[in-house]
mmCIF file of C-alpha atoms and ligand atoms in Angstrom:
data_model
loop_
_atom_site.group_PDB
_atom_site.id
_atom_site.type_symbol
_atom_site.label_atom_id
_atom_site.label_comp_id
_atom_site.label_asym_id
_atom_site.label_seq_id
_atom_site.Cartn_x
_atom_site.Cartn_y
_atom_site.Cartn_z
ATOM 1 C CA MET A 16 43.549 -7.177 -2.264
ATOM 2 C CA LYS A 17 42.432 -5.329 -5.386
ATOM 3 C CA LEU A 18 38.899 -4.413 -6.438
ATOM 4 C CA ASN A 19 37.780 -4.673 -10.054
ATOM 5 C CA GLY A 20 39.306 -1.460 -11.401
ATOM 6 C CA ASN A 21 36.954 -1.497 -14.371
ATOM 7 C CA PHE A 22 34.229 -0.044 -12.132
ATOM 8 C CA GLN A 23 36.190 3.226 -12.237
ATOM 9 C CA LYS A 24 35.783 3.269 -16.030
ATOM 10 C CA LEU A 25 31.971 3.347 -15.885
ATOM 11 C CA GLU A 26 30.121 6.616 -16.329
ATOM 12 C CA GLN A 27 29.777 7.885 -12.771
ATOM 13 C CA ASN A 28 26.107 8.748 -12.896
ATOM 14 C CA TYR A 29 23.661 6.331 -14.377
ATOM 15 C CA LEU A 30 21.375 8.181 -16.769
ATOM 16 C CA PHE A 31 18.118 7.636 -14.908
ATOM 17 C CA VAL A 32 19.678 8.540 -11.563
ATOM 18 C CA THR A 33 20.658 11.934 -12.979
ATOM 19 C CA VAL A 34 17.187 12.410 -14.434
ATOM 20 C CA ALA A 35 15.559 11.450 -11.121
ATOM 21 C CA LYS A 36 17.762 13.917 -9.224
ATOM 22 C CA ARG A 37 16.837 16.793 -11.533
ATOM 23 C CA VAL A 38 13.137 15.939 -11.314
ATOM 24 C CA ALA A 39 13.353 15.712 -7.503
ATOM 25 C CA ALA A 40 15.016 19.139 -7.368
ATOM 26 C CA TYR A 41 12.298 20.608 -9.606
ATOM 27 C CA THR A 42 9.519 18.998 -7.569
ATOM 28 C CA ALA A 43 10.969 20.316 -4.317
ATOM 29 C CA ALA A 44 11.040 23.832 -5.758
ATOM 30 C CA HIS A 45 7.535 23.527 -7.309
ATOM 31 C CA PRO A 46 5.358 21.504 -4.899
ATOM 32 C CA ASP A 47 2.167 22.156 -6.912
ATOM 33 C CA ASN A 48 3.583 20.700 -10.100
ATOM 34 C CA HIS A 49 1.687 18.437 -12.544
ATOM 35 C CA ILE A 50 4.606 16.531 -13.962
ATOM 36 C CA ILE A 51 3.923 13.975 -16.711
ATOM 37 C CA ARG A 52 6.561 11.265 -16.747
ATOM 38 C CA MET A 53 7.537 9.986 -20.173
ATOM 39 C CA GLY A 54 11.064 9.058 -19.205
ATOM 40 C CA ILE A 55 11.693 5.598 -17.776
ATOM 41 C CA GLY A 56 10.492 2.696 -19.903
ATOM 42 C CA ASP A 57 8.414 0.956 -17.248
ATOM 43 C CA VAL A 58 4.932 -0.317 -17.986
ATOM 44 C CA THR A 59 1.913 1.035 -16.102
ATOM 45 C CA LEU A 60 -0.995 -1.355 -16.816
ATOM 46 C CA PRO A 61 -1.634 -4.410 -14.599
ATOM 47 C CA LEU A 62 -0.986 -8.031 -15.480
ATOM 48 C CA ALA A 63 -3.486 -9.888 -17.658
ATOM 49 C CA PRO A 64 -6.269 -11.775 -15.805
ATOM 50 C CA VAL A 65 -5.026 -15.177 -17.082
ATOM 51 C CA VAL A 66 -1.621 -14.433 -15.568
ATOM 52 C CA ILE A 67 -3.133 -13.611 -12.171
ATOM 53 C CA GLU A 68 -5.277 -16.791 -12.266
ATOM 54 C CA ALA A 69 -2.211 -18.899 -13.122
ATOM 55 C CA MET A 70 -0.319 -17.379 -10.201
ATOM 56 C CA HIS A 71 -3.190 -18.091 -7.821
ATOM 57 C CA ARG A 72 -3.268 -21.731 -8.949
ATOM 58 C CA ALA A 73 0.498 -22.063 -8.627
ATOM 59 C CA THR A 74 0.454 -20.467 -5.175
ATOM 60 C CA GLU A 75 -2.174 -23.011 -4.089
ATOM 61 C CA GLU A 76 0.121 -25.797 -5.311
ATOM 62 C CA MET A 77 2.933 -24.352 -3.222
ATOM 63 C CA SER A 78 0.696 -24.454 -0.134
ATOM 64 C CA LYS A 79 0.264 -28.265 -0.146
ATOM 65 C CA LYS A 80 2.862 -30.880 0.656
ATOM 66 C CA GLU A 81 1.821 -33.031 -2.324
ATOM 67 C CA THR A 82 2.266 -30.269 -4.910
ATOM 68 C CA PHE A 83 4.904 -28.080 -3.289
ATOM 69 C CA ARG A 84 7.953 -27.327 -5.477
ATOM 70 C CA GLY A 85 11.406 -26.551 -4.186
ATOM 71 C CA TYR A 86 14.450 -26.042 -6.365
ATOM 72 C CA SER A 87 13.615 -26.484 -10.020
ATOM 73 C CA PRO A 88 15.121 -29.714 -11.403
ATOM 74 C CA ASP A 89 16.545 -27.598 -14.244
ATOM 75 C CA SER A 90 17.656 -23.989 -13.707
ATOM 76 C CA ASN A 91 16.986 -23.331 -17.415
ATOM 77 C CA GLY A 92 13.248 -23.519 -16.861
ATOM 78 C CA TYR A 93 10.400 -25.985 -16.491
ATOM 79 C CA PRO A 94 9.629 -27.914 -19.683
ATOM 80 C CA PHE A 95 6.073 -26.500 -19.777
ATOM 81 C CA LEU A 96 7.413 -22.947 -20.216
ATOM 82 C CA ARG A 97 10.281 -23.842 -22.555
ATOM 83 C CA GLU A 98 7.711 -25.678 -24.731
ATOM 84 C CA ALA A 99 5.348 -22.692 -24.615
ATOM 85 C CA VAL A 100 8.099 -20.323 -25.802
ATOM 86 C CA ALA A 101 9.120 -22.732 -28.566
ATOM 87 C CA GLY A 102 5.437 -22.814 -29.602
ATOM 88 C CA TYR A 103 5.407 -19.010 -29.749
ATOM 89 C CA TYR A 104 8.433 -19.071 -32.070
ATOM 90 C CA ARG A 105 6.617 -21.637 -34.223
ATOM 91 C CA SER A 106 3.813 -19.061 -34.623
ATOM 92 C CA LEU A 107 6.448 -16.681 -36.051
ATOM 93 C CA GLY A 108 7.545 -19.366 -38.514
ATOM 94 C CA VAL A 109 10.686 -20.256 -36.533
ATOM 95 C CA GLU A 110 11.096 -23.965 -35.732
ATOM 96 C CA LEU A 111 13.159 -24.567 -32.637
ATOM 97 C CA SER A 112 13.202 -27.087 -29.833
ATOM 98 C CA ALA A 113 12.363 -26.413 -26.195
ATOM 99 C CA GLU A 114 15.980 -27.278 -25.275
ATOM 100 C CA GLU A 115 17.116 -24.245 -27.257
ATOM 101 C CA VAL A 116 15.055 -21.952 -24.980
ATOM 102 C CA PHE A 117 16.582 -20.881 -21.656
ATOM 103 C CA ILE A 118 14.291 -19.261 -19.105
ATOM 104 C CA GLY A 119 15.764 -16.454 -17.040
ATOM 105 C CA ASP A 120 14.704 -13.574 -14.812
ATOM 106 C CA GLY A 121 14.665 -11.007 -17.614
ATOM 107 C CA ALA A 122 16.640 -9.776 -20.584
ATOM 108 C CA LYS A 123 18.852 -7.462 -18.534
ATOM 109 C CA SER A 124 20.392 -10.329 -16.542
ATOM 110 C CA ASP A 125 20.894 -12.570 -19.559
ATOM 111 C CA VAL A 126 22.287 -9.805 -21.783
ATOM 112 C CA GLY A 127 24.631 -8.861 -18.951
ATOM 113 C CA ASN A 128 25.622 -12.414 -18.008
ATOM 114 C CA ILE A 129 26.223 -13.714 -21.533
ATOM 115 C CA VAL A 130 29.596 -11.923 -21.564
ATOM 116 C CA ASP A 131 30.865 -14.636 -19.158
ATOM 117 C CA LEU A 132 31.055 -16.929 -22.192
ATOM 118 C CA PHE A 133 33.454 -14.776 -24.174
ATOM 119 C CA ASP A 134 37.175 -14.134 -24.012
ATOM 120 C CA VAL A 135 38.233 -10.722 -22.761
ATOM 121 C CA ASP A 136 40.224 -10.087 -25.968
ATOM 122 C CA ASN A 137 37.167 -10.066 -28.225
ATOM 123 C CA THR A 138 36.293 -6.801 -29.934
ATOM 124 C CA VAL A 139 32.721 -5.780 -29.191
ATOM 125 C CA LEU A 140 30.671 -3.660 -31.585
ATOM 126 C CA VAL A 141 27.708 -1.764 -30.188
ATOM 127 C CA PRO A 142 25.450 0.710 -31.932
ATOM 128 C CA ASP A 143 25.503 4.283 -30.657
ATOM 129 C CA PRO A 144 23.013 5.342 -29.301
ATOM 130 C CA VAL A 145 22.423 2.167 -27.342
ATOM 131 C CA TYR A 146 20.814 0.521 -24.298
ATOM 132 C CA PRO A 147 23.565 1.265 -21.716
ATOM 133 C CA VAL A 148 23.717 -2.304 -20.336
ATOM 134 C CA TYR A 149 25.634 -3.588 -23.403
ATOM 135 C CA VAL A 150 28.354 -1.015 -22.860
ATOM 136 C CA ASP A 151 28.600 -1.188 -19.079
ATOM 137 C CA THR A 152 28.749 -4.993 -18.849
ATOM 138 C CA ASN A 153 31.615 -5.110 -21.346
ATOM 139 C CA ILE A 154 33.497 -2.280 -19.656
ATOM 140 C CA LEU A 155 33.170 -4.159 -16.350
ATOM 141 C CA SER A 156 34.679 -7.270 -17.861
ATOM 142 C CA GLY A 157 37.459 -5.266 -19.523
ATOM 143 C CA ARG A 158 36.572 -5.697 -23.197
ATOM 144 C CA LYS A 159 37.384 -3.335 -26.050
ATOM 145 C CA LEU A 160 34.346 -1.579 -27.481
ATOM 146 C CA ILE A 161 33.887 -0.074 -30.900
ATOM 147 C CA TYR A 162 30.779 1.745 -32.053
ATOM 148 C CA ALA A 163 28.500 1.710 -35.100
ATOM 149 C CA ASP A 164 27.072 5.171 -35.550
ATOM 150 C CA GLY A 165 23.314 5.594 -35.637
ATOM 151 C CA THR A 166 22.497 8.928 -37.251
ATOM 152 C CA GLU A 167 19.612 10.821 -38.785
ATOM 153 C CA GLU A 168 21.052 9.860 -42.208
ATOM 154 C CA ASN A 169 20.808 6.105 -41.589
ATOM 155 C CA GLY A 170 17.567 6.422 -39.624
ATOM 156 C CA PHE A 171 19.475 5.302 -36.489
ATOM 157 C CA LEU A 172 19.858 1.860 -38.060
ATOM 158 C CA PRO A 173 23.604 1.400 -38.593
ATOM 159 C CA LEU A 174 24.599 -1.336 -41.041
ATOM 160 C CA PRO A 175 27.768 -3.443 -41.021
ATOM 161 C CA ASP A 176 31.016 -2.218 -42.495
ATOM 162 C CA ASP A 177 33.055 -5.179 -43.746
ATOM 163 C CA ALA A 178 36.282 -3.206 -43.315
ATOM 164 C CA ILE A 179 35.743 -3.118 -39.550
ATOM 165 C CA HIS A 180 36.144 -6.411 -37.722
ATOM 166 C CA ALA A 181 34.179 -7.278 -34.608
ATOM 167 C CA ASP A 182 33.871 -10.575 -32.733
ATOM 168 C CA ILE A 183 30.688 -9.743 -30.877
ATOM 169 C CA VAL A 184 27.913 -7.490 -32.207
ATOM 170 C CA TYR A 185 24.949 -6.187 -30.206
ATOM 171 C CA LEU A 186 21.736 -5.374 -32.046
ATOM 172 C CA CYS A 187 18.427 -4.238 -30.600
ATOM 173 C CA SER A 188 15.331 -4.119 -32.809
ATOM 174 C CA PRO A 189 12.865 -2.518 -32.224
ATOM 175 C CA ASN A 190 15.502 -0.340 -30.704
ATOM 176 C CA ASN A 191 15.791 1.197 -27.300
ATOM 177 C CA PRO A 192 16.240 4.200 -27.312
ATOM 178 C CA THR A 193 15.429 5.097 -30.935
ATOM 179 C CA GLY A 194 12.368 2.949 -31.657
ATOM 180 C CA ALA A 195 13.861 2.213 -35.094
ATOM 181 C CA VAL A 196 13.303 -1.288 -36.521
ATOM 182 C CA TYR A 197 15.526 -3.244 -38.891
ATOM 183 C CA ASP A 198 13.839 -4.828 -41.880
ATOM 184 C CA ARG A 199 14.575 -8.315 -43.145
ATOM 185 C CA GLU A 200 17.135 -7.233 -45.726
ATOM 186 C CA GLN A 201 19.065 -5.121 -43.192
ATOM 187 C CA LEU A 202 19.157 -7.945 -40.656
ATOM 188 C CA GLN A 203 20.347 -10.294 -43.390
ATOM 189 C CA GLN A 204 23.296 -7.922 -43.903
ATOM 190 C CA TRP A 205 24.191 -8.259 -40.224
ATOM 191 C CA VAL A 206 23.846 -12.037 -40.298
ATOM 192 C CA ASP A 207 26.033 -12.231 -43.414
ATOM 193 C CA TYR A 208 28.599 -9.990 -41.702
ATOM 194 C CA ALA A 209 28.618 -12.184 -38.588
ATOM 195 C CA LEU A 210 29.046 -15.356 -40.637
ATOM 196 C CA ALA A 211 31.886 -13.830 -42.682
ATOM 197 C CA HIS A 212 33.666 -12.490 -39.580
ATOM 198 C CA HIS A 213 32.976 -15.548 -37.376
ATOM 199 C CA ALA A 214 31.297 -13.108 -35.028
ATOM 200 C CA ILE A 215 28.387 -13.689 -32.659
ATOM 201 C CA LEU A 216 25.312 -11.463 -32.931
ATOM 202 C CA LEU A 217 23.636 -10.715 -29.621
ATOM 203 C CA PHE A 218 20.105 -9.801 -30.659
ATOM 204 C CA ASP A 219 17.912 -8.061 -28.111
ATOM 205 C CA ALA A 220 14.254 -8.583 -29.047
ATOM 206 C CA ALA A 221 12.785 -7.153 -25.820
ATOM 207 C CA TYR A 222 10.327 -5.030 -27.833
ATOM 208 C CA GLU A 223 9.398 -7.557 -30.540
ATOM 209 C CA SER A 224 5.741 -7.600 -29.470
ATOM 210 C CA PHE A 225 5.399 -3.978 -30.627
ATOM 211 C CA VAL A 226 6.176 -4.885 -34.241
ATOM 212 C CA THR A 227 3.070 -4.540 -36.362
ATOM 213 C CA GLY A 228 4.565 -3.580 -39.738
ATOM 214 C CA ALA A 229 3.932 -6.174 -42.454
ATOM 215 C CA GLY A 230 6.996 -8.303 -43.158
ATOM 216 C CA LEU A 231 9.152 -6.816 -40.393
ATOM 217 C CA PRO A 232 11.025 -9.541 -38.491
ATOM 218 C CA ARG A 233 10.323 -10.095 -34.785
ATOM 219 C CA SER A 234 13.117 -12.580 -34.285
ATOM 220 C CA ILE A 235 16.643 -12.775 -35.661
ATOM 221 C CA PHE A 236 15.916 -16.450 -36.312
ATOM 222 C CA GLU A 237 13.564 -15.438 -39.120
ATOM 223 C CA ILE A 238 16.770 -14.584 -41.000
ATOM 224 C CA PRO A 239 18.522 -17.495 -42.772
ATOM 225 C CA GLY A 240 21.929 -18.253 -41.261
ATOM 226 C CA ALA A 241 21.143 -16.645 -37.887
ATOM 227 C CA GLU A 242 20.957 -20.046 -36.191
ATOM 228 C CA GLN A 243 24.723 -20.368 -36.753
ATOM 229 C CA CYS A 244 25.745 -16.934 -35.461
ATOM 230 C CA ALA A 245 23.085 -15.367 -33.220
ATOM 231 C CA ILE A 246 21.802 -15.472 -29.660
ATOM 232 C CA GLU A 247 18.404 -13.905 -29.028
ATOM 233 C CA PHE A 248 17.257 -12.308 -25.784
ATOM 234 C CA CYS A 249 13.631 -11.628 -25.081
ATOM 235 C CA SER A 250 11.514 -10.814 -22.109
ATOM 236 C CA LEU A 251 7.938 -10.674 -20.897
ATOM 237 C CA SER A 252 8.631 -7.296 -19.272
ATOM 238 C CA LYS A 253 7.245 -5.115 -22.032
ATOM 239 C CA THR A 254 5.287 -7.853 -23.823
ATOM 240 C CA ALA A 255 3.140 -8.781 -20.828
ATOM 241 C CA GLY A 256 3.865 -6.238 -18.082
ATOM 242 C CA PHE A 257 6.356 -8.484 -16.266
ATOM 243 C CA THR A 258 8.793 -5.725 -15.242
ATOM 244 C CA GLY A 259 8.007 -6.456 -11.587
ATOM 245 C CA MET A 260 7.561 -10.220 -12.081
ATOM 246 C CA ARG A 261 10.918 -10.921 -13.738
ATOM 247 C CA CYS A 262 10.833 -13.501 -16.506
ATOM 248 C CA GLY A 263 12.533 -13.638 -19.872
ATOM 249 C CA TYR A 264 14.125 -16.122 -22.225
ATOM 250 C CA THR A 265 17.282 -16.525 -24.225
ATOM 251 C CA VAL A 266 17.425 -18.647 -27.360
ATOM 252 C CA ILE A 267 20.637 -20.350 -28.384
ATOM 253 C CA ARG A 268 20.390 -22.761 -31.296
ATOM 254 C CA LYS A 269 22.150 -26.103 -31.403
ATOM 255 C CA GLU A 270 23.877 -24.953 -34.610
ATOM 256 C CA LEU A 271 25.773 -22.193 -32.796
ATOM 257 C CA THR A 272 29.271 -23.493 -32.165
ATOM 258 C CA VAL A 273 32.677 -21.797 -31.882
ATOM 259 C CA ASP A 274 35.708 -23.972 -32.709
ATOM 260 C CA GLY A 275 33.520 -27.032 -32.267
ATOM 261 C CA VAL A 276 32.264 -25.955 -28.823
ATOM 262 C CA SER A 277 28.505 -25.677 -28.333
ATOM 263 C CA VAL A 278 27.616 -22.179 -27.100
ATOM 264 C CA SER A 279 24.341 -23.386 -25.567
ATOM 265 C CA ALA A 280 26.286 -26.004 -23.578
ATOM 266 C CA LEU A 281 28.498 -23.220 -22.203
ATOM 267 C CA TRP A 282 25.443 -21.138 -21.289
ATOM 268 C CA GLU A 283 23.913 -24.152 -19.503
ATOM 269 C CA ARG A 284 27.163 -24.561 -17.608
ATOM 270 C CA ARG A 285 27.259 -20.859 -16.735
ATOM 271 C CA GLN A 286 23.659 -20.810 -15.537
ATOM 272 C CA GLY A 287 24.103 -24.070 -13.642
ATOM 273 C CA CYS A 288 27.000 -22.451 -11.819
ATOM 274 C CA LYS A 289 25.489 -19.056 -10.954
ATOM 275 C CA PHE A 290 21.684 -19.272 -11.297
ATOM 276 C CA ASN A 291 18.994 -21.371 -9.622
ATOM 277 C CA GLY A 292 16.125 -20.587 -11.952
ATOM 278 C CA VAL A 293 12.995 -18.432 -11.969
ATOM 279 C CA SER A 294 10.337 -19.121 -9.321
ATOM 280 C CA TYR A 295 7.744 -21.792 -10.135
ATOM 281 C CA VAL A 296 4.872 -19.334 -9.630
ATOM 282 C CA THR A 297 6.422 -16.869 -12.081
ATOM 283 C CA GLN A 298 7.025 -19.581 -14.659
ATOM 284 C CA ARG A 299 3.360 -20.669 -14.436
ATOM 285 C CA ALA A 300 2.387 -16.999 -14.869
ATOM 286 C CA ALA A 301 4.638 -16.746 -17.924
ATOM 287 C CA GLU A 302 3.173 -19.939 -19.372
ATOM 288 C CA ALA A 303 -0.280 -18.323 -19.217
ATOM 289 C CA VAL A 304 0.940 -15.465 -21.449
ATOM 290 C CA PHE A 305 1.426 -17.945 -24.295
ATOM 291 C CA THR A 306 -2.084 -19.452 -24.128
ATOM 292 C CA PRO A 307 -4.619 -18.176 -26.703
ATOM 293 C CA ALA A 308 -6.451 -16.216 -23.969
ATOM 294 C CA GLY A 309 -3.147 -14.813 -22.705
ATOM 295 C CA GLN A 310 -2.126 -13.698 -26.184
ATOM 296 C CA GLN A 311 -5.467 -11.980 -26.677
ATOM 297 C CA GLN A 312 -5.298 -10.222 -23.315
ATOM 298 C CA ILE A 313 -1.732 -8.962 -23.736
ATOM 299 C CA ARG A 314 -2.650 -7.720 -27.239
ATOM 300 C CA GLU A 315 -5.289 -5.469 -25.626
ATOM 301 C CA THR A 316 -2.712 -3.967 -23.289
ATOM 302 C CA LEU A 317 -0.181 -3.535 -26.075
ATOM 303 C CA ALA A 318 -2.871 -1.808 -28.160
ATOM 304 C CA TYR A 319 -3.288 0.762 -25.371
ATOM 305 C CA TYR A 320 0.424 1.652 -25.459
ATOM 306 C CA GLN A 321 0.432 1.577 -29.260
ATOM 307 C CA ALA A 322 -2.439 4.086 -29.295
ATOM 308 C CA ASN A 323 -0.355 6.344 -27.012
ATOM 309 C CA ALA A 324 2.561 6.028 -29.415
ATOM 310 C CA ARG A 325 0.296 7.018 -32.314
ATOM 311 C CA THR A 326 -0.944 10.077 -30.379
ATOM 312 C CA MET A 327 2.660 11.113 -29.774
ATOM 313 C CA ALA A 328 3.774 10.462 -33.355
ATOM 314 C CA GLN A 329 0.866 12.488 -34.690
ATOM 315 C CA ALA A 330 1.753 15.470 -32.479
ATOM 316 C CA LEU A 331 5.418 15.410 -33.532
ATOM 317 C CA ARG A 332 4.454 15.053 -37.197
ATOM 318 C CA GLU A 333 2.046 18.012 -36.956
ATOM 319 C CA MET A 334 4.793 20.069 -35.345
ATOM 320 C CA GLY A 335 7.287 19.150 -38.068
ATOM 321 C CA ILE A 336 9.683 17.560 -35.575
ATOM 322 C CA TRP A 337 11.932 14.826 -36.979
ATOM 323 C CA PHE A 338 11.631 11.514 -35.123
ATOM 324 C CA THR A 339 12.026 7.752 -35.376
ATOM 325 C CA GLY A 340 9.971 5.046 -33.674
ATOM 326 C CA GLY A 341 6.430 5.164 -32.379
ATOM 327 C CA GLU A 342 5.115 2.851 -35.064
ATOM 328 C CA ASN A 343 6.600 -0.532 -34.152
ATOM 329 C CA SER A 344 7.904 0.560 -30.815
ATOM 330 C CA PRO A 345 6.869 2.168 -27.517
ATOM 331 C CA TYR A 346 9.711 4.692 -27.917
ATOM 332 C CA LEU A 347 9.815 7.925 -29.883
ATOM 333 C CA TRP A 348 13.198 9.436 -30.558
ATOM 334 C CA MET A 349 12.849 13.073 -31.475
ATOM 335 C CA LYS A 350 15.255 15.721 -32.621
ATOM 336 C CA CYS A 351 15.386 18.509 -30.045
ATOM 337 C CA PRO A 352 13.740 21.604 -31.518
ATOM 338 C CA GLY A 353 15.769 24.738 -32.270
ATOM 339 C CA GLY A 354 19.084 22.899 -32.231
ATOM 340 C CA MET A 355 18.901 22.499 -28.453
ATOM 341 C CA GLY A 356 21.189 20.004 -26.704
ATOM 342 C CA SER A 357 19.518 16.985 -25.042
ATOM 343 C CA TRP A 358 20.046 18.122 -21.452
ATOM 344 C CA ALA A 359 19.064 21.702 -22.326
ATOM 345 C CA TYR A 360 15.844 20.363 -23.871
ATOM 346 C CA PHE A 361 15.299 18.141 -20.813
ATOM 347 C CA ASP A 362 15.406 21.215 -18.546
ATOM 348 C CA TYR A 363 13.321 23.273 -20.975
ATOM 349 C CA LEU A 364 10.559 20.625 -21.179
ATOM 350 C CA LEU A 365 10.574 20.084 -17.425
ATOM 351 C CA GLU A 366 10.380 23.770 -16.618
ATOM 352 C CA GLN A 367 8.060 24.960 -19.405
ATOM 353 C CA ALA A 368 5.735 21.951 -19.837
ATOM 354 C CA GLU A 369 6.409 19.778 -16.775
ATOM 355 C CA ILE A 370 7.124 16.820 -19.037
ATOM 356 C CA VAL A 371 9.925 14.411 -18.151
ATOM 357 C CA GLY A 372 11.703 12.627 -20.979
ATOM 358 C CA THR A 373 15.152 11.124 -21.378
ATOM 359 C CA PRO A 374 18.063 13.062 -22.879
ATOM 360 C CA GLY A 375 19.432 11.205 -25.901
ATOM 361 C CA GLU A 376 22.993 11.956 -24.864
ATOM 362 C CA GLY A 377 22.625 9.443 -22.047
ATOM 363 C CA PHE A 378 22.559 6.658 -24.650
ATOM 364 C CA GLY A 379 25.780 7.618 -26.414
ATOM 365 C CA LYS A 380 27.442 10.483 -28.231
ATOM 366 C CA ASN A 381 25.122 10.223 -31.252
ATOM 367 C CA GLY A 382 22.202 10.850 -28.953
ATOM 368 C CA ALA A 383 23.333 14.458 -28.453
ATOM 369 C CA GLY A 384 20.573 16.747 -29.705
ATOM 370 C CA TYR A 385 17.921 13.996 -29.467
ATOM 371 C CA PHE A 386 15.365 13.066 -26.857
ATOM 372 C CA ARG A 387 13.442 9.879 -25.955
ATOM 373 C CA LEU A 388 9.772 9.801 -25.019
ATOM 374 C CA THR A 389 7.944 6.621 -24.009
ATOM 375 C CA ALA A 390 4.386 5.494 -24.697
ATOM 376 C CA PHE A 391 3.954 3.430 -21.511
ATOM 377 C CA GLY A 392 2.006 6.117 -19.666
ATOM 378 C CA ASP A 393 -1.634 6.832 -19.041
ATOM 379 C CA ALA A 394 -3.597 7.658 -22.229
ATOM 380 C CA ALA A 395 -5.165 10.868 -20.899
ATOM 381 C CA GLN A 396 -1.803 12.081 -19.582
ATOM 382 C CA THR A 397 -0.132 11.262 -22.882
ATOM 383 C CA LYS A 398 -2.715 13.391 -24.699
ATOM 384 C CA GLU A 399 -2.257 16.164 -22.158
ATOM 385 C CA ALA A 400 1.525 16.024 -22.623
ATOM 386 C CA MET A 401 1.169 16.339 -26.381
ATOM 387 C CA ASP A 402 -1.179 19.318 -25.956
ATOM 388 C CA ARG A 403 1.447 20.971 -23.751
ATOM 389 C CA LEU A 404 4.094 20.250 -26.392
ATOM 390 C CA ARG A 405 1.926 21.775 -29.133
ATOM 391 C CA PHE A 406 1.320 24.819 -26.932
ATOM 392 C CA LEU A 407 5.058 25.265 -26.465
ATOM 393 C CA GLY A 408 5.541 25.134 -30.229
ATOM 394 C CA LYS A 409 8.614 24.037 -32.112
HETATM 395 N N1 PLP B 529 16.758 -4.857 -23.332
HETATM 396 C C1 PLP B 529 16.316 -3.643 -23.633
HETATM 397 C C2 PLP B 529 16.645 -3.063 -24.953
HETATM 398 C C3 PLP B 529 15.582 -2.900 -22.709
HETATM 399 O O1 PLP B 529 15.154 -1.678 -23.011
HETATM 400 C C4 PLP B 529 15.289 -3.471 -21.451
HETATM 401 C C5 PLP B 529 14.510 -2.755 -20.432
HETATM 402 O O2 PLP B 529 14.164 -1.635 -20.500
HETATM 403 C C6 PLP B 529 15.771 -4.732 -21.189
HETATM 404 C C7 PLP B 529 16.502 -5.406 -22.145
HETATM 405 C C8 PLP B 529 15.599 -5.355 -19.850
HETATM 406 O O3 PLP B 529 14.399 -5.949 -19.701
HETATM 407 P P1 PLP B 529 14.082 -6.940 -18.523
HETATM 408 O O4 PLP B 529 13.029 -6.277 -17.718
HETATM 409 O O5 PLP B 529 13.608 -8.169 -19.208
HETATM 410 O O6 PLP B 529 15.311 -7.195 -17.728
#
């Protein structure tokens, strides 16, 4: 018997585990601490009232024989939710059918599971720095990875290089960890690259609801040609506070085929084989997010986080610290002051200001010397953290 040897190729310590250990050690040594956590990207505000009401109604249905629901007839989601998501895309100017929307338990699962569809010999291009799941899931399935460098020079928005061939390309915009957002023209370059190279673009739109900039795309399907080469992953985690609820969606257009094989048909087959769908109650809750009242209520919550991001951006700007993000994203990606390394700055901030952030190095080699702060915290604490940062100086 042999285990999957690829597990040995993974980084031994997951980034957030290392961070948590260092914070625990600091807390044990300083029991009276007032740590402000701006590290992990979890939301902190409760679900919208319409979501709670929808869950109550759905729970009532589950309590009666006449309305009880067991296994979903379709593991890809109830039609009411697939229709609601398609309607949301329509509001972005993207026409797609409900059958092109696949409901899942969040973007992490779908982004991770999509690799089941692809041959192990494909070359996979990921940006660096990057959300670690893209890298780890491909290492586990034994694929070759190449990297597109995100740097201060390109604003952490690497563009395609036609001389380098890839079969699968991961993009994340607005980006985790850098908060940088591709514009329409830049995304068109990636779509054109994918079409020319017969590659598939895996577009992670988990933070699309933070885009406010005029003309900036929220979906890859706003870009002509993307329907033939892209798969989009999105989630209600950050959009509507569903990190503990678990609901997301993946969009695969009918036009996406490889050698005459429908990619959405393969995904249906994959999900049918390994997934039994998201709970009925959660799907009713998700449906409520897409109602007019739901959209208004989640906008209020998003505005709270966006105000935090503005507070943080203003502090960094005043201090003359270079950063990306914060404007169309809950993440701010700052250059560590004084040429400090990411882990050195992590320790410095923890010890001198009791602020926890995430060392950029944990997201790839180009993250060395950078640091990620998140805007998902409490508003008063965010202000307090920025005052502590100003006090520390550059
Ligand atoms: N994609 C990106 C870029 C993320 O940052 C995250 C979560 O932080 C996810 C996907 C996973 O989200 P979900 O909660 O939907 O699994």
